[in-house]
Amino acid sequence: AQSVAQPEDQVNVAEGNPLTVKCTYSVSGNPYLFWYVQYPNRGLQFLLKYITGDNLVKGSYGFEAEFNKSQTSFHLKKPSALVSDSALYFCAVRVRSGAGSYQLTFGKGTKLSVIP
Amino acid sequence: SAVISQKPSRDICQRGTSLTIQCQVDSQVTMMFWYRQQPGQSLTLIATANQGSEATYESGFVIDKFPISRPNLTFSTLTVSNMSPEDSSIYLCSALTSGRHYTSYEQYFGPGTRLTVT
């Protein structure tokens, strides 16, 4: 079965410091990986995705993620954290369902808290 | 891109009743989905809403409990039937926009409906 794992329930980082939110994946075939962010009482917002090509993917709000095939990882990073980055972050992998559609399978989420 | 709205945004319901959640997309989309998110937890796919045919349910979810309609390419409803406190959750509508190749598909989410069953 295809899945993603986020090993940390919570990550705390001081404002201005670099942040990393970890994600590992297990898929058969080529992985299509995504990061979404969820602010309180809001829906999920797309941050970035890896389909193919450059292993370093740049996304919204200054976030980037590094695809590492040998380590089966897709960690989310940002050089300098902002308090407004505090939110719930989800890693996801696109899978093909038995119905022939494509939908996302999500990790459990990591709560990021940026401390002023 | 796609902008998705949901109604209601939240509701408090009595045990044994049913609630229908509406999802409207501002453009025609290929696929629509319904997810459930327990407070502070991940998203679980309930079903894929197919236009013009019956929804495709994931393991653990059945049509009698979660009937879904999709009358056109921009609208879907999810009904949570015969509710119990265990159904208290956030229900999210999602839509997949198509492109020339499936690698260009984008998936968008609505703001969610927060349901509390007492």
Short mmCIF file of C-alpha atoms in Angstrom, two decimals:
data_model
loop_
_atom_site.label_atom_id
_atom_site.label_comp_id
_atom_site.label_asym_id
_atom_site.label_seq_id
_atom_site.Cartn_x
_atom_site.Cartn_y
_atom_site.Cartn_z
CA ALA A 1 0.00 0.00 0.00
CA GLN A 2 1.17 3.50 -0.74
CA SER A 3 1.60 5.76 2.23
CA VAL A 4 3.37 8.72 3.73
CA ALA A 5 4.67 9.09 7.26
CA GLN A 6 5.28 12.25 9.25
CA PRO A 7 7.33 11.16 12.24
CA GLU A 8 6.87 14.33 14.28
CA ASP A 9 3.52 15.32 15.77
CA GLN A 10 4.85 18.77 16.59
CA VAL A 11 7.80 20.93 15.62
CA ASN A 12 8.76 24.05 17.53
CA VAL A 13 11.13 26.61 16.05
CA ALA A 14 12.14 30.13 16.96
CA GLU A 15 11.15 32.93 14.60
CA GLY A 16 13.91 33.61 12.11
CA ASN A 17 15.42 30.15 12.41
CA PRO A 18 15.28 27.58 9.62
CA LEU A 19 12.52 25.01 9.86
CA THR A 20 12.18 21.43 8.64
CA VAL A 21 9.06 19.29 8.68
CA LYS A 22 9.82 15.67 7.87
CA CYS A 23 8.02 13.29 5.55
CA THR A 24 8.90 9.83 4.28
CA TYR A 25 6.99 7.88 1.70
CA SER A 26 6.35 4.35 0.56
CA VAL A 27 5.03 3.94 -2.98
CA SER A 28 5.29 1.58 -5.87
CA GLY A 29 6.37 3.29 -9.05
CA ASN A 30 7.04 6.99 -9.38
CA PRO A 31 6.06 9.05 -6.34
CA TYR A 32 3.92 12.15 -6.75
CA LEU A 33 4.34 14.03 -3.51
CA PHE A 34 2.62 17.09 -2.09
CA TRP A 35 2.66 19.41 0.87
CA TYR A 36 -0.45 21.15 2.13
CA VAL A 37 -0.93 23.59 5.01
CA GLN A 38 -4.02 24.00 7.16
CA TYR A 39 -4.57 27.11 9.24
CA PRO A 40 -7.06 26.98 12.12
CA ASN A 41 -10.67 26.68 10.93
CA ARG A 42 -9.56 26.74 7.31
CA GLY A 43 -9.36 24.21 4.52
CA LEU A 44 -6.13 22.82 3.14
CA GLN A 45 -3.98 25.04 0.99
CA PHE A 46 -1.55 23.67 -1.57
CA LEU A 47 2.10 24.55 -0.92
CA LEU A 48 4.12 22.57 -3.45
CA LYS A 49 4.48 19.30 -5.26
CA TYR A 50 7.08 16.99 -6.70
CA ILE A 51 6.26 15.15 -9.89
CA THR A 52 9.56 14.81 -11.68
CA GLY A 53 12.71 16.77 -12.43
CA ASP A 54 14.68 18.90 -9.99
CA ASN A 55 14.85 17.39 -6.53
CA LEU A 56 14.48 20.79 -4.89
CA VAL A 57 10.95 22.08 -5.32
CA LYS A 58 10.00 25.65 -4.52
CA GLY A 59 6.50 26.53 -3.45
CA SER A 60 4.30 29.16 -1.89
CA TYR A 61 5.18 31.47 1.02
CA GLY A 62 8.92 30.78 0.72
CA PHE A 63 8.66 27.06 1.39
CA GLU A 64 10.65 24.45 -0.46
CA ALA A 65 10.96 20.70 -0.27
CA GLU A 66 13.75 18.31 -1.14
CA PHE A 67 12.96 15.01 -2.78
CA ASN A 68 15.46 12.29 -1.83
CA LYS A 69 14.86 9.04 -3.63
CA SER A 70 17.48 7.00 -1.78
CA GLN A 71 16.05 8.01 1.59
CA THR A 72 12.44 8.02 0.35
CA SER A 73 11.96 11.41 1.93
CA PHE A 74 10.30 14.68 0.99
CA HIS A 75 11.09 17.10 3.81
CA LEU A 76 9.55 20.57 3.86
CA LYS A 77 11.91 23.45 4.59
CA LYS A 78 12.02 27.18 4.98
CA PRO A 79 15.18 29.22 5.57
CA SER A 80 13.62 31.66 8.04
CA ALA A 81 10.43 30.87 9.96
CA LEU A 82 7.68 33.40 10.57
CA VAL A 83 5.14 33.36 13.38
CA SER A 84 2.46 33.29 10.68
CA ASP A 85 3.82 29.93 9.49
CA SER A 86 2.35 28.30 12.60
CA ALA A 87 -0.16 25.79 11.28
CA LEU A 88 -0.77 22.12 10.60
CA TYR A 89 1.25 20.69 7.72
CA PHE A 90 0.33 17.61 5.73
CA CYS A 91 2.46 15.55 3.43
CA ALA A 92 0.55 13.56 0.81
CA VAL A 93 1.09 11.13 -2.02
CA ARG A 94 -1.12 10.89 -5.04
CA VAL A 95 -2.38 7.38 -5.65
CA ARG A 96 -4.56 5.84 -8.27
CA SER A 97 -7.73 4.35 -6.88
CA GLY A 98 -9.52 1.25 -8.03
CA ALA A 99 -12.07 3.54 -9.63
CA GLY A 100 -9.33 4.90 -11.86
CA SER A 101 -9.23 8.31 -10.26
CA TYR A 102 -6.34 10.03 -8.61
CA GLN A 103 -6.64 11.12 -5.03
CA LEU A 104 -4.37 12.04 -2.18
CA THR A 105 -3.35 9.88 0.74
CA PHE A 106 -2.24 12.04 3.64
CA GLY A 107 0.21 11.73 6.47
CA LYS A 108 -1.06 12.33 9.98
CA GLY A 109 0.08 15.92 9.98
CA THR A 110 2.70 17.91 11.86
CA LYS A 111 1.83 20.91 13.95
CA LEU A 112 4.37 23.67 13.46
CA SER A 113 4.70 26.32 16.15
CA VAL A 114 6.93 29.29 15.49
CA ILE A 115 7.88 31.02 18.70
CA PRO A 116 8.36 34.81 18.64
CA SER B 1 -7.37 26.77 -10.10
CA ALA B 2 -10.65 26.12 -8.31
CA VAL B 3 -12.42 27.85 -5.45
CA ILE B 4 -14.60 25.59 -3.36
CA SER B 5 -17.34 26.64 -0.98
CA GLN B 6 -19.20 24.48 1.51
CA LYS B 7 -22.46 24.92 3.37
CA PRO B 8 -22.99 24.83 6.28
CA SER B 9 -19.65 25.82 7.75
CA ARG B 10 -20.61 24.19 11.03
CA ASP B 11 -23.59 22.57 12.69
CA ILE B 12 -24.62 20.92 15.91
CA CYS B 13 -26.99 18.03 15.39
CA GLN B 14 -28.94 15.60 17.50
CA ARG B 15 -28.17 11.92 17.55
CA GLY B 16 -30.23 9.98 14.99
CA THR B 17 -30.77 12.88 12.60
CA SER B 18 -29.18 13.51 9.21
CA LEU B 19 -27.26 16.44 7.78
CA THR B 20 -26.61 17.26 4.14
CA ILE B 21 -23.46 19.19 3.29
CA GLN B 22 -23.27 21.08 0.02
CA CYS B 23 -20.13 21.66 -2.01
CA GLN B 24 -19.91 24.15 -4.87
CA VAL B 25 -16.91 24.59 -7.17
CA ASP B 26 -16.46 27.73 -9.23
CA SER B 27 -15.44 25.77 -12.32
CA GLN B 28 -16.12 22.41 -13.90
CA VAL B 29 -13.92 19.69 -12.45
CA THR B 30 -13.19 16.12 -13.33
CA MET B 31 -13.34 14.55 -9.90
CA MET B 32 -14.84 15.54 -6.58
CA PHE B 33 -14.05 13.90 -3.27
CA TRP B 34 -15.28 13.89 0.30
CA TYR B 35 -12.87 13.57 3.20
CA ARG B 36 -13.33 13.32 6.94
CA GLN B 37 -10.91 14.86 9.40
CA GLN B 38 -11.09 14.05 13.08
CA PRO B 39 -10.02 17.03 15.23
CA GLY B 40 -6.27 17.50 15.02
CA GLN B 41 -5.84 14.42 12.87
CA SER B 42 -5.26 13.51 9.27
CA LEU B 43 -7.74 13.33 6.42
CA THR B 44 -9.47 10.11 5.48
CA LEU B 45 -11.09 9.72 2.09
CA ILE B 46 -14.76 8.80 2.33
CA ALA B 47 -15.65 8.53 -1.34
CA THR B 48 -15.18 9.81 -4.85
CA ALA B 49 -18.25 11.58 -6.16
CA ASN B 50 -18.79 10.55 -9.77
CA GLN B 51 -20.84 12.75 -12.05
CA GLY B 52 -23.87 10.91 -13.36
CA SER B 53 -23.18 7.68 -11.50
CA GLU B 54 -22.97 6.24 -8.03
CA ALA B 55 -20.15 7.36 -5.77
CA THR B 56 -17.17 5.09 -5.15
CA TYR B 57 -16.68 4.46 -1.44
CA GLU B 58 -13.49 3.66 0.39
CA SER B 59 -13.18 0.77 2.78
CA GLY B 60 -15.11 1.39 5.96
CA PHE B 61 -17.62 3.78 4.41
CA VAL B 62 -21.00 2.78 2.98
CA ILE B 63 -23.63 4.46 0.88
CA ASP B 64 -26.41 4.01 3.42
CA LYS B 65 -24.46 6.02 5.97
CA PHE B 66 -22.91 8.58 3.62
CA PRO B 67 -25.08 9.00 0.52
CA ILE B 68 -23.50 11.28 -2.04
CA SER B 69 -24.94 13.08 -5.01
CA ARG B 70 -23.20 14.77 -7.91
CA PRO B 71 -25.74 16.10 -10.35
CA ASN B 72 -23.27 18.12 -12.45
CA LEU B 73 -19.59 18.99 -12.83
CA THR B 74 -19.57 21.77 -10.21
CA PHE B 75 -21.75 20.54 -7.35
CA SER B 76 -21.93 17.66 -4.88
CA THR B 77 -23.63 16.84 -1.61
CA LEU B 78 -22.69 14.52 1.23
CA THR B 79 -25.32 13.37 3.71
CA VAL B 80 -24.32 12.04 7.09
CA SER B 81 -27.22 9.78 8.06
CA ASN B 82 -28.48 8.55 11.41
CA MET B 83 -25.75 10.46 13.17
CA SER B 84 -23.99 9.41 16.35
CA PRO B 85 -21.39 11.27 18.41
CA GLU B 86 -18.69 9.27 16.60
CA ASP B 87 -19.59 11.18 13.42
CA SER B 88 -18.42 14.44 14.99
CA SER B 89 -15.72 15.57 12.65
CA ILE B 90 -14.75 18.02 9.94
CA TYR B 91 -15.99 17.07 6.51
CA LEU B 92 -14.02 18.43 3.58
CA CYS B 93 -14.99 18.62 -0.04
CA SER B 94 -12.21 18.44 -2.59
CA ALA B 95 -11.96 18.79 -6.35
CA LEU B 96 -9.42 17.65 -8.88
CA THR B 97 -8.81 19.89 -11.84
CA SER B 98 -7.72 18.18 -15.02
CA GLY B 99 -4.99 18.94 -17.48
CA ARG B 100 -3.24 17.44 -20.46
CA HIS B 101 -1.65 14.80 -18.28
CA TYR B 102 -2.52 13.50 -14.85
CA THR B 103 0.77 14.83 -13.51
CA SER B 104 -0.63 18.33 -14.00
CA TYR B 105 -3.83 17.67 -12.07
CA GLU B 106 -4.31 19.90 -9.04
CA GLN B 107 -6.40 19.07 -6.00
CA TYR B 108 -8.19 21.82 -4.09
CA PHE B 109 -10.08 21.75 -0.83
CA GLY B 110 -13.06 23.53 0.59
CA PRO B 111 -13.01 25.19 4.03
CA GLY B 112 -14.73 22.23 5.65
CA THR B 113 -17.93 21.65 7.62
CA ARG B 114 -17.45 21.20 11.33
CA LEU B 115 -20.08 18.78 12.61
CA THR B 116 -20.82 18.13 16.25
CA VAL B 117 -23.30 15.41 17.17
CA THR B 118 -24.80 15.49 20.64
#
